[in-house]
Coordinates of C-alpha atoms in Angstrom, one line a residue:
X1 CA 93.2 96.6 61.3
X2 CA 92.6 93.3 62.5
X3 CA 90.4 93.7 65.2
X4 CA 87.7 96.1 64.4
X5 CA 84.7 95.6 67.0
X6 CA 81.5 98.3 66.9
X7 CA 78.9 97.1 69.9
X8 CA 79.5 96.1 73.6
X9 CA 78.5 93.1 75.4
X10 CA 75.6 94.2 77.7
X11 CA 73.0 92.0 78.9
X12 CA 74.4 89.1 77.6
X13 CA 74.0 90.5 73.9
X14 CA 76.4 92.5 71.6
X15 CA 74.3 95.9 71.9
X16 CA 75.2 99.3 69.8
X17 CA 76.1 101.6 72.2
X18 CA 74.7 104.7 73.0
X19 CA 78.1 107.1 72.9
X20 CA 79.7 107.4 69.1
X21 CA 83.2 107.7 70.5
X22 CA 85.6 105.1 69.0
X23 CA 88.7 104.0 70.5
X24 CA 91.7 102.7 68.3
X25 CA 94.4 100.8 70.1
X26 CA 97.7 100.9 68.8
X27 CA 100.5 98.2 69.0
X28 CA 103.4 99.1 71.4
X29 CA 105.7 96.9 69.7
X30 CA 105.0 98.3 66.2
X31 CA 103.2 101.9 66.7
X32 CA 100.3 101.3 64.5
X33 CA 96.6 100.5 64.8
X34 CA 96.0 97.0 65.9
X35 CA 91.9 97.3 66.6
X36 CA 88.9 99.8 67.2
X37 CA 86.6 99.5 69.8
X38 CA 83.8 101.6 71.0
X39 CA 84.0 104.3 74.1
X40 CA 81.3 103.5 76.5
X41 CA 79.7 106.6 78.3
X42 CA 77.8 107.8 81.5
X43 CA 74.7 106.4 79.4
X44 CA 76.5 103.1 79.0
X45 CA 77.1 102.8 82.1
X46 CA 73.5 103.1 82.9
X47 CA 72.6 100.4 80.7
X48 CA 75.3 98.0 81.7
X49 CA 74.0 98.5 85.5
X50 CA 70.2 98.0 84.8
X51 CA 71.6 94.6 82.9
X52 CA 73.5 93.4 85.8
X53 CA 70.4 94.4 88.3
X54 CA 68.3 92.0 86.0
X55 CA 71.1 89.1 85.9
X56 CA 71.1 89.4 89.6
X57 CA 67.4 88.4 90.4
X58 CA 68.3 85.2 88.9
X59 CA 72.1 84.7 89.6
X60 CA 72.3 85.3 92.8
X61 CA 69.4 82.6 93.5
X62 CA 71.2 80.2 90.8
X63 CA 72.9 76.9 93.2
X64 CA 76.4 77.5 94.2
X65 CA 77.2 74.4 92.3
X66 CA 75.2 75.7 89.4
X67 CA 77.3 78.8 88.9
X68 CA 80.8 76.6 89.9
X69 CA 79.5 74.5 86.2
X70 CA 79.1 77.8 84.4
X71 CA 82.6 79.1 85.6
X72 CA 84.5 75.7 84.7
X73 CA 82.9 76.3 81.5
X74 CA 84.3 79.7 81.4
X75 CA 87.5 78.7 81.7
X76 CA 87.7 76.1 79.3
X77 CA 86.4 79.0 77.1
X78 CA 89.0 80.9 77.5
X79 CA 91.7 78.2 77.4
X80 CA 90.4 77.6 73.8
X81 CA 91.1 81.0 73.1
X82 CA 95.1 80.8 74.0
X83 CA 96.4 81.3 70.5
X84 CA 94.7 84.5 70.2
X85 CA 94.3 86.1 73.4
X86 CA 98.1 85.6 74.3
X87 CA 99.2 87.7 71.1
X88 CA 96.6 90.3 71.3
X89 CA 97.6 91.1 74.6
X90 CA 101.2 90.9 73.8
X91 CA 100.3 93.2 70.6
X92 CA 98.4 95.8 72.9
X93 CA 100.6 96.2 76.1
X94 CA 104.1 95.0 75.0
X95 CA 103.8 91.8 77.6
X96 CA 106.5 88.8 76.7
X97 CA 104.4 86.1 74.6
X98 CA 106.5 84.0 77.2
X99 CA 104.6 85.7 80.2
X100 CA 101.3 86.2 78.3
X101 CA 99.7 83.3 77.7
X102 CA 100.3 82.1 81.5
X103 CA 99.2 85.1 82.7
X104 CA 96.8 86.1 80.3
X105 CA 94.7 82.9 79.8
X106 CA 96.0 80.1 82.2
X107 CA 96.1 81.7 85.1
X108 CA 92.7 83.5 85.0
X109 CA 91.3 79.8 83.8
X110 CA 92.8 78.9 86.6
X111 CA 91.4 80.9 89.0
X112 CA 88.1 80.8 87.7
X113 CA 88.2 76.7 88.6
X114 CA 89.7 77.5 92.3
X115 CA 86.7 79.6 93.3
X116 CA 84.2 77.4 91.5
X117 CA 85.8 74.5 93.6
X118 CA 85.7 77.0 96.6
X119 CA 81.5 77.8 96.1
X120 CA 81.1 74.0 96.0
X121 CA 82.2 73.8 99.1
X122 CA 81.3 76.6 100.7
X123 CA 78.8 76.4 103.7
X124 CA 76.2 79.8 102.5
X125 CA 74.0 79.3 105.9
X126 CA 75.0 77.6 109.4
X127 CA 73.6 77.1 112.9
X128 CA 75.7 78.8 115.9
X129 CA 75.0 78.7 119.4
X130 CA 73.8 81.8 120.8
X131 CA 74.8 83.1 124.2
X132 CA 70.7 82.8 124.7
X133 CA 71.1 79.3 124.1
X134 CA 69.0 79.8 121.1
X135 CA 70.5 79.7 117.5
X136 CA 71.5 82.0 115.5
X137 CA 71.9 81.6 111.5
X138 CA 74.6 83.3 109.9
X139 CA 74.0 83.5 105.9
X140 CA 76.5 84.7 103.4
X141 CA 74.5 86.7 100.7
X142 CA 75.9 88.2 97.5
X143 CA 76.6 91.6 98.0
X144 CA 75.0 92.8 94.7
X145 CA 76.1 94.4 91.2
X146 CA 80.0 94.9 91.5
X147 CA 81.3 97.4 89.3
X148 CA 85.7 96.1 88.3
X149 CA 87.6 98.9 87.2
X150 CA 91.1 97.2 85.7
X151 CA 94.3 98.6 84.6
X152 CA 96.3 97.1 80.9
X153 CA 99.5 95.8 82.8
X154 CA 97.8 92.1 83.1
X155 CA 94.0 92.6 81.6
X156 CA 92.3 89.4 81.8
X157 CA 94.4 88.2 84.8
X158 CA 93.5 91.3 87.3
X159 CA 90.1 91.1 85.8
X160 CA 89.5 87.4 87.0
X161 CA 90.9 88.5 90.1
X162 CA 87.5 90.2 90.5
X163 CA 84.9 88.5 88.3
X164 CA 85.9 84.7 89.6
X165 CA 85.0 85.5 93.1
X166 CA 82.3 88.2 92.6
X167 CA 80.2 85.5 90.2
X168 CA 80.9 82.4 92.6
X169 CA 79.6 84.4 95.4
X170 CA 76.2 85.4 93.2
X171 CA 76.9 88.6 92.2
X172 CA 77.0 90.5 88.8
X173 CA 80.0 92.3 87.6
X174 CA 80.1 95.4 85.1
X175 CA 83.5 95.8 84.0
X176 CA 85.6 99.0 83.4
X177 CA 88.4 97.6 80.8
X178 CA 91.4 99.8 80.1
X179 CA 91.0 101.2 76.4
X180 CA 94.9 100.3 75.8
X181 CA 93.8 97.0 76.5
X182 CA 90.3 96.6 75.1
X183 CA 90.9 94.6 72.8
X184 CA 91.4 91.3 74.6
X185 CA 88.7 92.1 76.5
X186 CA 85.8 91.8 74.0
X187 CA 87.4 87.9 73.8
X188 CA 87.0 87.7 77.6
X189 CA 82.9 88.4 76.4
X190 CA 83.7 86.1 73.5
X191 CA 84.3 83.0 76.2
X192 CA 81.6 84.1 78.7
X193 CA 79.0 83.9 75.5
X194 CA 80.4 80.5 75.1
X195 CA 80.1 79.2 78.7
X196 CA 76.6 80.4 79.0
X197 CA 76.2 83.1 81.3
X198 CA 73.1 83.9 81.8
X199 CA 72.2 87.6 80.8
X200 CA 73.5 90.0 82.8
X201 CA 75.9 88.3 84.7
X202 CA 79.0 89.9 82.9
X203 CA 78.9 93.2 81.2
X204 CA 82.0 94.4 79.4
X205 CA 82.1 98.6 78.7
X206 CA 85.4 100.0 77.6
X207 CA 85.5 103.5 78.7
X208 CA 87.4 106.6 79.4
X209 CA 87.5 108.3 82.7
X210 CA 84.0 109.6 82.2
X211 CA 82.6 106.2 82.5
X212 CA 84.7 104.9 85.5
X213 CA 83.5 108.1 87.3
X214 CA 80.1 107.0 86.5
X215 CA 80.4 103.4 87.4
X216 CA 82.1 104.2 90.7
X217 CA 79.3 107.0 92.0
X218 CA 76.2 105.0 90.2
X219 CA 73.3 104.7 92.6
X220 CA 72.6 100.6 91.1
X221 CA 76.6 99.5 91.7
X222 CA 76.9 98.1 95.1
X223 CA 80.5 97.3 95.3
X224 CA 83.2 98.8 93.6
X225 CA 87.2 96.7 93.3
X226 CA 89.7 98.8 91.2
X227 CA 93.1 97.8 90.4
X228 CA 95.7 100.9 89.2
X229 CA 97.4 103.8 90.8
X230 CA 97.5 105.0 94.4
X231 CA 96.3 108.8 93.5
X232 CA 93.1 107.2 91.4
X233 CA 92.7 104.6 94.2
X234 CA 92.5 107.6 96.3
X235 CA 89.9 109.4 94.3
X236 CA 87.4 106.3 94.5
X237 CA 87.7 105.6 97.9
X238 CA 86.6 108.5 98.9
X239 CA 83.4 108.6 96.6
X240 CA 82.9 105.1 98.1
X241 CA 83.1 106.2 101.9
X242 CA 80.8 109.1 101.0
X243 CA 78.5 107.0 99.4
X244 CA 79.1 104.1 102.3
X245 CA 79.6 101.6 99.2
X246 CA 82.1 98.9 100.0
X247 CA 85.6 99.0 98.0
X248 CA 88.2 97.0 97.4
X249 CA 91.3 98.8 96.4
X250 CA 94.8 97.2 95.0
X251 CA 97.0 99.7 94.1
X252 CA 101.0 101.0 93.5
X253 CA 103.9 99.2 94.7
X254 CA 107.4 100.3 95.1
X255 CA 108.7 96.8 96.3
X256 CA 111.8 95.9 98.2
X257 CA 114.0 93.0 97.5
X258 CA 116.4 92.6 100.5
X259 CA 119.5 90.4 99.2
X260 CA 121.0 88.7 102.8
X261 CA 124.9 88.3 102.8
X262 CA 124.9 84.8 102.4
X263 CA 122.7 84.8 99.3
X264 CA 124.1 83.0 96.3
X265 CA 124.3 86.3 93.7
X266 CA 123.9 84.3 90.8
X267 CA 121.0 82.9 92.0
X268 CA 119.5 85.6 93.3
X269 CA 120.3 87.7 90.0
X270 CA 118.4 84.8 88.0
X271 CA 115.7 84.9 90.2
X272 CA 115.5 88.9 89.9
X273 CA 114.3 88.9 86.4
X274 CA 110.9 87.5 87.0
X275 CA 110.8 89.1 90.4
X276 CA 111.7 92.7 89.6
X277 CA 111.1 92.5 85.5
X278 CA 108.6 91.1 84.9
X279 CA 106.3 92.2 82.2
X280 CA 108.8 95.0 81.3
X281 CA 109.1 96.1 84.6
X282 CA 105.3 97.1 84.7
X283 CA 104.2 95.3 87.2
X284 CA 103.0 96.5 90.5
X285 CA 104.4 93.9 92.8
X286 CA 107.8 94.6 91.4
X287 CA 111.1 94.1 93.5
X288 CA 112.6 97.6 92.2
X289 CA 114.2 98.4 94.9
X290 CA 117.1 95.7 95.5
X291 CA 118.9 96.4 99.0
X292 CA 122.6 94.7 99.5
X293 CA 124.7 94.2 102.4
X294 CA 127.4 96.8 102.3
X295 CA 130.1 94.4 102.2
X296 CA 129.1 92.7 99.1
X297 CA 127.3 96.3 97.5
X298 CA 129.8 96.2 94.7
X299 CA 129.3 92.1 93.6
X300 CA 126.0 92.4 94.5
X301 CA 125.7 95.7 92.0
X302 CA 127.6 93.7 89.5
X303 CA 125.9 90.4 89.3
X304 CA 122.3 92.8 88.9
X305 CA 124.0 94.8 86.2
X306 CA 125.4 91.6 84.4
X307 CA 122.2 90.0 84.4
X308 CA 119.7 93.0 83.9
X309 CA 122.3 93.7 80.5
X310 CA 121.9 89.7 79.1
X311 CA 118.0 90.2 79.2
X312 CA 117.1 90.1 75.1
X313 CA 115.6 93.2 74.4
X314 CA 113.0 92.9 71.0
X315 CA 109.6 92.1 69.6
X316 CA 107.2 90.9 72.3
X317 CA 105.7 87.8 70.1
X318 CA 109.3 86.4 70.0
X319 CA 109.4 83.6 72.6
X320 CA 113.1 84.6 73.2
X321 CA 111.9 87.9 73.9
X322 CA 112.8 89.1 77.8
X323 CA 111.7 92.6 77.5
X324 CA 109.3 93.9 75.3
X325 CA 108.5 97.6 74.4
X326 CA 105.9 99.6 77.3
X327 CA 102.6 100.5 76.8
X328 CA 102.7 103.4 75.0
X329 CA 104.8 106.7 74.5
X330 CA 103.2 108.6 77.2
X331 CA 104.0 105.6 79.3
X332 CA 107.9 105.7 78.2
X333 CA 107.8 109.4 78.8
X334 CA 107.3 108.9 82.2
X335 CA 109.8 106.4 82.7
X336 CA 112.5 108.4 81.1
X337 CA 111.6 111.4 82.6
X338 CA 113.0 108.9 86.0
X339 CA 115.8 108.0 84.5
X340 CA 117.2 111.7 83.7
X341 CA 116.0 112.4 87.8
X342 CA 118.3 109.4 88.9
X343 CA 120.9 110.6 86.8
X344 CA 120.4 114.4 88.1
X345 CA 120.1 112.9 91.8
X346 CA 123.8 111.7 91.7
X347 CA 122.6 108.0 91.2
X348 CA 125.4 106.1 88.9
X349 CA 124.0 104.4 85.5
X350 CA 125.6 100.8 85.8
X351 CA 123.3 99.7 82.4
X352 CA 120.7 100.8 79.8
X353 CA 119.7 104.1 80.8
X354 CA 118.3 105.2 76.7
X355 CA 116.6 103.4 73.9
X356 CA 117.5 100.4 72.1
X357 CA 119.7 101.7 69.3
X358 CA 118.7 98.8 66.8
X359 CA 114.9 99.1 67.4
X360 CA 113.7 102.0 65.9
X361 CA 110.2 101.4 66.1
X362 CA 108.1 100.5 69.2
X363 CA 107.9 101.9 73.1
X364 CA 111.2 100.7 74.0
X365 CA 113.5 101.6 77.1
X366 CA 116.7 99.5 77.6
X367 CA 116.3 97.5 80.9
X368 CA 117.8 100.2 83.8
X369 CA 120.0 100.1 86.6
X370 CA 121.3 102.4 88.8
X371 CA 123.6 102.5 91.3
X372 CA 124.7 104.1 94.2
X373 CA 121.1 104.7 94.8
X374 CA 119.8 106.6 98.2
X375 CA 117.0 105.6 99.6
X376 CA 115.6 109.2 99.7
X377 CA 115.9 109.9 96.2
X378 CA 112.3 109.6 93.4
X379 CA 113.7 106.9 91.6
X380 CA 113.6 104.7 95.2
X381 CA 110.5 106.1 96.3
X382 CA 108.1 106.9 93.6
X383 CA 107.1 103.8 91.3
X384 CA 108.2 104.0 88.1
X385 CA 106.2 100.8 86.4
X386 CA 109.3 100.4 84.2
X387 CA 112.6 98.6 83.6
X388 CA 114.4 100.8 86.2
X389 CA 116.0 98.8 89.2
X390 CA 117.4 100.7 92.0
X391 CA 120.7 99.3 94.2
X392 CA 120.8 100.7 97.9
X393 CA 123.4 99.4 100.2
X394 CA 122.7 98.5 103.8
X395 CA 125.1 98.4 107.1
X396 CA 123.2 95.0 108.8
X397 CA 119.9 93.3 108.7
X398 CA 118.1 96.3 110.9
X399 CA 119.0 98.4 108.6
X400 CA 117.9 96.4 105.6
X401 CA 114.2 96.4 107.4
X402 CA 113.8 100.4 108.2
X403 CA 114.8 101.1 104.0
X404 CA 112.8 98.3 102.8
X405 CA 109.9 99.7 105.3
X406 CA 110.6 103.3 104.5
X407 CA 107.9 103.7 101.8
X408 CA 104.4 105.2 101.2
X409 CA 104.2 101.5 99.8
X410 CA 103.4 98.0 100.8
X411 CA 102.3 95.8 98.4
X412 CA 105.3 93.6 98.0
X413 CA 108.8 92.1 98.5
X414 CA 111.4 89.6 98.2
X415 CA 114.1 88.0 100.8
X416 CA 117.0 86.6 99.1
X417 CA 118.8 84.0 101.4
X418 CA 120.4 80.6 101.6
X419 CA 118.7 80.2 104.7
X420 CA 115.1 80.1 104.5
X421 CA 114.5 80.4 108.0
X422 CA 116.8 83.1 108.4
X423 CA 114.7 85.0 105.5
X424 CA 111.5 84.3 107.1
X425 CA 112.2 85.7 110.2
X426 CA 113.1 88.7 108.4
X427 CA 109.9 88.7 106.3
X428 CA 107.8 88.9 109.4
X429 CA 109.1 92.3 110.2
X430 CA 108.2 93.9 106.7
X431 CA 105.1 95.9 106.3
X432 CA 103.8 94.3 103.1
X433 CA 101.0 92.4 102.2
X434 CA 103.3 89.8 100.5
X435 CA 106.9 88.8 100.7
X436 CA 108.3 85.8 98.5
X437 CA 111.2 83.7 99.4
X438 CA 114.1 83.5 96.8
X439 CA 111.5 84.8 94.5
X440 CA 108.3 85.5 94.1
X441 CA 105.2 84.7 92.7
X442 CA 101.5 85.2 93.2
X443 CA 99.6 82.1 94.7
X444 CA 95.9 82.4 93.7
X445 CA 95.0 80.4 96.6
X446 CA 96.1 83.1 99.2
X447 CA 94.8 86.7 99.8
X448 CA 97.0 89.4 98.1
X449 CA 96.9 92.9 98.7
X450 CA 98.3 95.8 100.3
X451 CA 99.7 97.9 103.5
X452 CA 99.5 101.6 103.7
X453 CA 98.9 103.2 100.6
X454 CA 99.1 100.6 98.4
X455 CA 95.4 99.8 99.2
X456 CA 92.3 98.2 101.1
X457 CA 91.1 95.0 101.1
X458 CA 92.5 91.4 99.8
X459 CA 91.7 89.6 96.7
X460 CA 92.8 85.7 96.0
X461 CA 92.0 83.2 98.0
X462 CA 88.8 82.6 100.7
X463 CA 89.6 85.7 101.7
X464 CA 88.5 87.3 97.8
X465 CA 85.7 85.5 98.2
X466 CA 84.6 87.0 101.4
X467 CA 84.7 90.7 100.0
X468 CA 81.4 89.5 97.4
X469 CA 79.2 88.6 100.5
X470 CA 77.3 89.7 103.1
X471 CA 76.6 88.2 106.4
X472 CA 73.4 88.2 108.2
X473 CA 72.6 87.2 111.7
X474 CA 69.3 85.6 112.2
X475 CA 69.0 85.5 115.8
X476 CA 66.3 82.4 116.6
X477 CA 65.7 82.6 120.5
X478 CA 65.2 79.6 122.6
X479 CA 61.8 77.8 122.1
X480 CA 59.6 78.0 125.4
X481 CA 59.2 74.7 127.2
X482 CA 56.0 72.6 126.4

């Protein structure tokens, strides 16, 4: 094994931990032991909180233009660490090298520079006018240790998502890596040594369910932000509203992309693979429901089958490489166990449907589409977090809304138009947190997150800054006359 790691990164140290357990990941592409890492426990836990408690004294009185140095620093770290954390990740989870590297490094670098340039700038204390015509101060204050609890789909990206604004605003993270995904994250502690943190600030404990339970519930965390499925999301909010502890939840998706009729299909298809897809379909933003005008259902179906079947199915480190194996077996399991209910449900199989017959080693499903889909049936409603697309015809654009609406879901969607206005209009009446326009793509500048239960709270832009602080009113009546 390549990757054998035996102590955690606590306290700004690499520290033996106090459970034996080890973990061994095990490459999706190739079914064999890629790395070990340790398991961290309850007692773990503990000591990666009392860390982060100490960091805190310190970092949270650090300048805001102090920390924004030490997180530009951090992301040149982790830019220098492209050619390995790209292929790890793409060894660990099956993610295209073509979509890992951006996703993987890049884009977290990236958003580690936006909120350092956003806690530059940031006003921490200001004067308003009271109604008393005194003054009252509102200060933003860190709102204390933050325990991030991240799924394996993207690792380092949904990490950042939480650490970037959590350390501009002066707070401390623990995070709760995914074991599938480890790995990769013991070279996110690799570039945080390198940047300087200061002790404390980040600490990284791989654990199983045990030590998420513990993290979520411990008396010294003061925040909690999880990224993974609705039922779990479920779970840690309500230890969180017991426990009054603010959360920050982003969870499942079962997206809608509504193709208009005067879409250009080829375009649209094109633009489908990244939008519904990507990352092997495990993505939770995913367009996998794709709803078409009943007068062009049948070119509509086509041009999605055509272009879901030309996607090169094969080793994830091949740059040509569209669709790379899933996660692991339980994970392809599940997906197949879909693919029989759409079958069983009356659905028609237009394309893939089994496993690659020429890959005989690896997690692989053959990119999925069904037609003839109802809106009603599992494979339209439940997600699937694999390469399964769903075709549902609609009557007229009313229609379109009420199916694309008609989920438990709303993290996402797509409008497909040649008319931008026309699909904006019909965007506004969608009960997502995010719609993209002929396509779609995260904008770390702008607050993502999701309706109904596909969570609480926002992260990206000001707005996942805002979930780190506090605010406190000083209220300053008005000085007495001399």
């Amino acid at each position: 094994m390549k990757y054998v790691h035996t102590k955690l990164f606590i306290g700004g140290f690499w520290v033996t931990p106090v459970s034996t357990e080890v973990n061994t990941v095990v490459g999706a592409a190739t079914e064999e032991p890629i790395g070990q890492t340790p398991v961290a426990g309850p007692e773990d836990i503990d000591v990666a909180v009392a860390a982060a408690r100490r960091g805190f004294v310190s970092w949270s009185q650090t300048a805001a233009a102090d920390r924004a140095d030490i997180l530009d620093r951090f992301a040149a770290a982790l830019i220098s660490r492209a050619d390995v954390i790209g292929p790890l990740v793409s060894s660990e989870n099956g993610m295209p090298i073509s979509l890992s590297v951006p996703a993987n490094v890049y884009a977290p670098a990236a958003t580690l520079s936006y909120y350092a340039g956003l806690v530059r700038k940031l006003e921490f204390e200001e004067d308003r006018p009271s109604l008393a015509k005194g003054v009252t101060k509102v200060r933003r204050e860190p709102v204390g240790v933050v325990g991030a609890i991240v799924p394996w789909n993207y690792p380092l990206m949904l990490a950042m998502m939480k650490i970037a604004p959590a350390l501009a605003a002066g707070c401390t993270v623990v995070l709760k890596p995914a074991l599938e995904t480890a790995l990769d994250a013991n070279e996110l502690a690799a570039a945080a040594e390198e940047a300087g943190l200061p002790p404390g600030v980040l600490n990284i404990v791989p654990g199983s369910v045990a030590a998420s339970q513990a993290l979520v519930a411990h008396p010294g965390v003061d925040k909690i932000a999880f990224t993974g499925s609705t039922p779990v999301g479920r779970s840690i909010g309500e230890i969180c509203g017991r426990l009054l502890k603010p959360v920050t939840l982003e969870l499942g998706g079962k997206s809608a992309a509504i193709v208009l009729d005067d879409a250009d299909l080829a375009t649209t298809a094109a633009g489908l693979a990244s939008a519904s897809l990507a990352n092997n379909g495990q993505t939770c933003y995913a367009s996998t429901r794709i709803l078409a005008p009943a007068h062009r259902y049948a070119e509509t179906l086509e041009a999605v089958t055509s272009m879901v079947a030309s996607l090169k199915v094969g080793d994830p480190l091949d740059p040509a490489t569209r669709i790379g194996p899933v996660v692991t077996a339980r994970q392809r399991e599940s997906i197949e166990r879909y693919i029989r209910s759409g079958r069983a449900s009356g659905a028609r199989l237009t394309t893939g449907g089994g496993r690659p017959a020429d890959l005989n080693r690896g997690w692989y499903v053959e990119p999925t589409v069904f037609g003839d889909v109802l809106n009603s049936m599992p494979i339209a409603q439940e997600e699937i977090f694999g390469p399964v697309l769903s075709v549902i015809a609609y009557k007229d654009v009313e229609e379109a809304i009420a199916l694309a609406n008609d989920s438990e879901y709303g993290l996402a969607g797509s409008v497909w138009s040649a008319d931008v206005d026309r699909a904006n209009s019909v965007a506004r009446w969608l009960q997502t947190g995010s719609v993209g326009i002929n396509g779609y793509s995260l904008d770390i500048a702008s607050p993502f997150g999701g309706y109904k239960a596909s969570g609480l709270g926002r992260e990206l832009g000001p707005e996942g800054l805002s979930a780190y602080l506090h605010l406190k009113s000083v209220y300053q009546p008005r000085q007495a006359s001399q």
